[in-house]
Coordinates of C-alpha atoms in Angstrom, one line a residue:
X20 CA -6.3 16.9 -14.3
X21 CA -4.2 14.0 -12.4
X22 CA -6.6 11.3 -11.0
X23 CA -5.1 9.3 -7.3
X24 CA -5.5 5.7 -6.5
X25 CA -5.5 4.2 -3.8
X26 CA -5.4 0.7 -2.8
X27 CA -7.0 0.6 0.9
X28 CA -5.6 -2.4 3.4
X29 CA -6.0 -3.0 7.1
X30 CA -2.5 -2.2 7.3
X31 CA -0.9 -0.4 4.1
X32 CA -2.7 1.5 2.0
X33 CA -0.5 1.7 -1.8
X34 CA -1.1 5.4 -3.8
X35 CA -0.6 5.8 -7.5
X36 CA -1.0 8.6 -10.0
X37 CA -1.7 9.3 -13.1
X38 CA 0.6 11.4 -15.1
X39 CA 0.5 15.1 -16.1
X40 CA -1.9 14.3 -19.3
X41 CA -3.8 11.6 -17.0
X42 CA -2.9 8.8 -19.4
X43 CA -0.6 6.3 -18.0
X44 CA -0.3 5.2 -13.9
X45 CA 3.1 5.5 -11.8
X46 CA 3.5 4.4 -8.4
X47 CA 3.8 7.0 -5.7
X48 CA 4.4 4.9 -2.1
X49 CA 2.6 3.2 0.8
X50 CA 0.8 4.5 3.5
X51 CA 0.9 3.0 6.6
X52 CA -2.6 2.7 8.0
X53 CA -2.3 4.0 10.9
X54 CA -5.8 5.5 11.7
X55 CA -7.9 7.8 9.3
X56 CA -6.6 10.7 10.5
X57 CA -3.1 10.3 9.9
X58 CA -4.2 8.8 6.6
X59 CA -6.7 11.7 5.4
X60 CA -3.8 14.3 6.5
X61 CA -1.3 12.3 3.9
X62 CA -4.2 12.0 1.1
X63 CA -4.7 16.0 1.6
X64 CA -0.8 16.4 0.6
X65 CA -0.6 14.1 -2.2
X66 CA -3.9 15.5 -3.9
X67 CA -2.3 19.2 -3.4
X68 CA 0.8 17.6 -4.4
X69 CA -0.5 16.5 -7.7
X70 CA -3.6 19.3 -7.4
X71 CA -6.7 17.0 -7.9
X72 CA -9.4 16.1 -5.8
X73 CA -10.3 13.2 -7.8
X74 CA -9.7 9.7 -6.6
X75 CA -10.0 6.1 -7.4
X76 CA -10.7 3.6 -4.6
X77 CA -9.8 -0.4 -5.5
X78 CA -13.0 -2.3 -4.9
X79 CA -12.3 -5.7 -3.2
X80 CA -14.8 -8.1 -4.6
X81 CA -15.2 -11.8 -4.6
X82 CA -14.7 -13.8 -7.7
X83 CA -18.2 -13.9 -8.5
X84 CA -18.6 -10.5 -8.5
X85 CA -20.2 -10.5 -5.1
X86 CA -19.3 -7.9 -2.4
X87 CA -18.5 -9.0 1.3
X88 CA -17.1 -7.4 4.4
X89 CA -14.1 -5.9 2.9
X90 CA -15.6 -4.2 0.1
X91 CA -18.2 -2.5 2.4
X92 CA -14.9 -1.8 4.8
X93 CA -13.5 0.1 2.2
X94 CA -16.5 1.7 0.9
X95 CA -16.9 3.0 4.0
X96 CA -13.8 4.5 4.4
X97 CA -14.1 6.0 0.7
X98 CA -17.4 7.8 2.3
X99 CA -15.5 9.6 4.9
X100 CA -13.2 10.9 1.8
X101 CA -16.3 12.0 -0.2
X102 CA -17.8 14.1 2.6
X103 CA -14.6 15.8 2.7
X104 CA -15.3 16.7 -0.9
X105 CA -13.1 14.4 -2.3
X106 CA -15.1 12.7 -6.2
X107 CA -14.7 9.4 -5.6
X108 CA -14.7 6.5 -8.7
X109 CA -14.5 3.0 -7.1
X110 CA -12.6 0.2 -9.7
X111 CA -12.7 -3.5 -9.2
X112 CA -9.5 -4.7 -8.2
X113 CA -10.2 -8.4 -8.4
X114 CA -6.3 -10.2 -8.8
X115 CA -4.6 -6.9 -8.6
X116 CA -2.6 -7.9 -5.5
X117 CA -1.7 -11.4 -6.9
X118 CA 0.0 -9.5 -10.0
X119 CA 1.6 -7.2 -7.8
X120 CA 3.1 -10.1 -6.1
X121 CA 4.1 -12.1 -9.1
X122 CA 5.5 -9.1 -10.4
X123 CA 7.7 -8.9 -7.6
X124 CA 8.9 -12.3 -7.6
X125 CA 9.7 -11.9 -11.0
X126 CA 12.2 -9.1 -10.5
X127 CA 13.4 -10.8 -7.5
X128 CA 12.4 -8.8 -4.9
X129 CA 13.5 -10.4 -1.8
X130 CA 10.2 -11.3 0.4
X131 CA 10.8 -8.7 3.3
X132 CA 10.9 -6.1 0.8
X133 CA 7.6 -7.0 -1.1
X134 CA 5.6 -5.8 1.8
X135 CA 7.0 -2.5 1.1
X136 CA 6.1 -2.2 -2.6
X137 CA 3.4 -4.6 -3.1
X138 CA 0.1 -1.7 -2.3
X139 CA 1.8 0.6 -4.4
X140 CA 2.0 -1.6 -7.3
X141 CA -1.6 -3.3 -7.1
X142 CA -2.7 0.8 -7.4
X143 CA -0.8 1.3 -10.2
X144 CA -2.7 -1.8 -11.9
X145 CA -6.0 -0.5 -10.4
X146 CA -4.8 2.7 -11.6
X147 CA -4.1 1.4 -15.1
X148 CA -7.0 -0.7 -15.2
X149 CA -9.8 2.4 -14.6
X150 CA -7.8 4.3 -17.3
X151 CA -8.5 1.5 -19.5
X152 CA -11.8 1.1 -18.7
X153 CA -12.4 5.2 -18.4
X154 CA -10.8 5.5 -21.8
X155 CA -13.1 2.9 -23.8
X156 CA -16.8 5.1 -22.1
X157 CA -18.2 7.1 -24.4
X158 CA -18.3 10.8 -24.1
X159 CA -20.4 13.4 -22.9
X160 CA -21.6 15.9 -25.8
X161 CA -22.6 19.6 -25.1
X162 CA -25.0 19.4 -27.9
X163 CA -25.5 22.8 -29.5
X164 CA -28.8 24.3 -30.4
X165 CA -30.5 25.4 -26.9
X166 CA -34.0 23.9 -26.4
X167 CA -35.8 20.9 -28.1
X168 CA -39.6 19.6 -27.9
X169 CA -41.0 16.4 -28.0
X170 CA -42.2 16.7 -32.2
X171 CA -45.9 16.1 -32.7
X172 CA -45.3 12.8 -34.3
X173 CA -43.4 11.7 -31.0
X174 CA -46.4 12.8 -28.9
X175 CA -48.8 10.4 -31.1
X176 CA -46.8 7.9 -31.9
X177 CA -48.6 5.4 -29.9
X178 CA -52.3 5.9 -31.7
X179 CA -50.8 6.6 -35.1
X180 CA -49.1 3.1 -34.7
X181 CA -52.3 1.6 -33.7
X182 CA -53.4 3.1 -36.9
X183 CA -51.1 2.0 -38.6
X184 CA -49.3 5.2 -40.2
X185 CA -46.7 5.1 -38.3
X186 CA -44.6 6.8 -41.0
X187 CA -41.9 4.6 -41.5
X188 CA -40.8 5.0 -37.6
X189 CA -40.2 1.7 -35.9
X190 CA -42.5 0.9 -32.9
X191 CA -39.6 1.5 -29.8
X192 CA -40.4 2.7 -26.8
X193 CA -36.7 3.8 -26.4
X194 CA -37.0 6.5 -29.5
X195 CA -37.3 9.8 -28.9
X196 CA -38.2 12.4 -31.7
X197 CA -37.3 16.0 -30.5
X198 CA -37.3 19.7 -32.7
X199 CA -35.5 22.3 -32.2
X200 CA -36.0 25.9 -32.5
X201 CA -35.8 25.9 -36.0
X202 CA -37.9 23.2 -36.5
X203 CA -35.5 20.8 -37.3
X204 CA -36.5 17.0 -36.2
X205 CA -33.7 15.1 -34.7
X206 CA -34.1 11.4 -33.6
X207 CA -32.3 9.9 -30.4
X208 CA -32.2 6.5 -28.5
X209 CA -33.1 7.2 -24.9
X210 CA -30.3 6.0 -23.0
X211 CA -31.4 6.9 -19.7
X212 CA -33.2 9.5 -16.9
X213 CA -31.5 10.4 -13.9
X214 CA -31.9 12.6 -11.5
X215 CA -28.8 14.7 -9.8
X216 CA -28.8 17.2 -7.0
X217 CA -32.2 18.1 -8.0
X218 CA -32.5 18.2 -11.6
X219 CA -33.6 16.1 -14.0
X220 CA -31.3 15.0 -17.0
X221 CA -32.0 12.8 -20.0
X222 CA -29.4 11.3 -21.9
X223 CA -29.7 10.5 -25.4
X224 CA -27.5 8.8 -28.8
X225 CA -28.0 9.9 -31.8
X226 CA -30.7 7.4 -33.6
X227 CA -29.1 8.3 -36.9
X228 CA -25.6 9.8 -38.2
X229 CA -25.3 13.5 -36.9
X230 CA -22.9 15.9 -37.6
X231 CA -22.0 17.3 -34.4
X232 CA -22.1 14.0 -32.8
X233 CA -19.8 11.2 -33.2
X234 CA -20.3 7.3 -33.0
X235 CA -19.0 7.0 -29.5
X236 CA -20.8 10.0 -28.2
X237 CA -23.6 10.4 -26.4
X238 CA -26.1 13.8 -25.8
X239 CA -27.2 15.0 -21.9
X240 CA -29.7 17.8 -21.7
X241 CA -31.5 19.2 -18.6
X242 CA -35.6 18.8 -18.7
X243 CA -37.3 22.0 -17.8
X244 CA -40.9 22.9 -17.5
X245 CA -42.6 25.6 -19.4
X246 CA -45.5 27.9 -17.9
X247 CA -47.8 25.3 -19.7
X248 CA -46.5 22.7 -17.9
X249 CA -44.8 21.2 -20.9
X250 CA -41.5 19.4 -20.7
X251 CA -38.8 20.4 -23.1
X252 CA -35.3 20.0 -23.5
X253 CA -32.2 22.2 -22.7
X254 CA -29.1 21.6 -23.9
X255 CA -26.1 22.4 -20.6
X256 CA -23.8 25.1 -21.4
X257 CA -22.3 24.5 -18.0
X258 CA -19.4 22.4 -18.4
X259 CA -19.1 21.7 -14.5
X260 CA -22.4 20.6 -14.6
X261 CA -22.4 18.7 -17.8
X262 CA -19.6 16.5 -16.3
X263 CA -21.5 15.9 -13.4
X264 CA -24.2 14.4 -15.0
X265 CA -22.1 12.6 -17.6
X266 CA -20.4 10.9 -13.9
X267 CA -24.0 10.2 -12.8
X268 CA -24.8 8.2 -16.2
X269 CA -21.6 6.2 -16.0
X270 CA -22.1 5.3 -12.1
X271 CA -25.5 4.8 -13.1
X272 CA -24.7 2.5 -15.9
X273 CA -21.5 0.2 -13.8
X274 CA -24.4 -0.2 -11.6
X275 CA -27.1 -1.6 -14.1
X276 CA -23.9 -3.6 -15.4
X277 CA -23.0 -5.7 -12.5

């Protein structure tokens, strides 16, 4: 699916796209700004257009990583898309404009046409720069095998360490030792917990070479409760909602990053 950009301005707002296979960025044209309205009405053609909901907003942000007025201008405005069911991803668009301008320059675009070309361009680099970005995330696993338990060791880890049997296992807090159905023991990094429109997901990498899972990889299950009260481990056939968990982690982790 095709993912819009936009590149939000007091004035001109610049659109891009990605291409059918959602590789590379082109530039689609400038929007004048001339009250939300008008704007949403345009944004509702161009996703139908290209038939994606998705959209990425340029992120103004100070040299030091620091977000002032503008940012939180256009965040706002990217809030009044999302209620309107629009999935929102926001990339840092720190120098974006100043390469759209040199770029200009440099193909000698005269001065009172820059103004017409130069929102479009920085979302095309915005555009090319979230592809980048998106491109180099790991991915989301739908890890098969249906439900896992914390294994025995797992749950006594803590007293057999003080005991020193430990078994070999490293004292981590981050390692997690599940079984499947069959009994099988499989060994995971704990990544993270989140929480998403209700649920409760863990995500996990695999703490040693697995064959269903590669390097850049990384496993989401849903935690349930049983009618013991016991917490166990579901792997998510739904591929909607595995997707929007995998989008939770990565906002999630951007956020722990900056």
């Amino acid at each position: 699916m095709r993912t819009l950009c936009l590149d939000v301005g007091e004035k001109r707002i610049g659109v891009a796209v990605t291409d059918a296979m959602d590789l590379t960025a082109q530039g689609v044209e400038t929007i004048q700004n001339a009250g939300f309205k008008k704007v949403l009405a345009r944004i509702e053609e161009l996703c139908a257009m290209y038939a994606t909901r998705t959209i990425v907003v340029g992120l103004p942000r100070n040299m030091d990583g620091t977000e002032g007025f503008q940012a939180e201008a256009v965040r706002a405005f990217a809030r009044k898309l999302s209620v309107r069911g629009f999935d929102i991803r926001f990339q840092d668009e720190r120098m974006t404009t100043k390469l759209a301008r040199d770029a200009l320059i440099q193909g000698d675009v005269r001065r009172e046409r820059r103004k017409d070309s130069i929102d479009m361009l920085a979302a095309t680099y915005i555009l090319e720069t979230y592809i980048a970005a998106r491109d180099a995330r790991p991915a989301a696993k739908k890890f098969t095998g249906g439900i896992y338990r914390m294994s025995d060791i797992e749950k006594n880890l803590p007293n057999e360490m003080e005991e020193g049997i430990e078994e070999g296992l490293e004292q981590d807090e981050n390692i997690v030792e599940l079984v499947d159905e069959d009994g099988n023991e499989v060994v995971f990094e704990h990544l993270m917990s989140l929480e998403h429109k209700g649920r409760t997901y863990i995500c996990l990498a695999p703490a040693e070479p697995m064959e269903d899972v590669a390097e850049d990889e990384l496993v989401i299950m849903r935690i349930e409760t049983d009618e013991e009260g016991n917490d166990y481990y579901t792997t998510i056939d739904d591929e909607e909602e595995l997707n929007e968990a995998f989008e939770q982690y990565l906002a999630l982790a951007e956020a722990d990053e900056d």
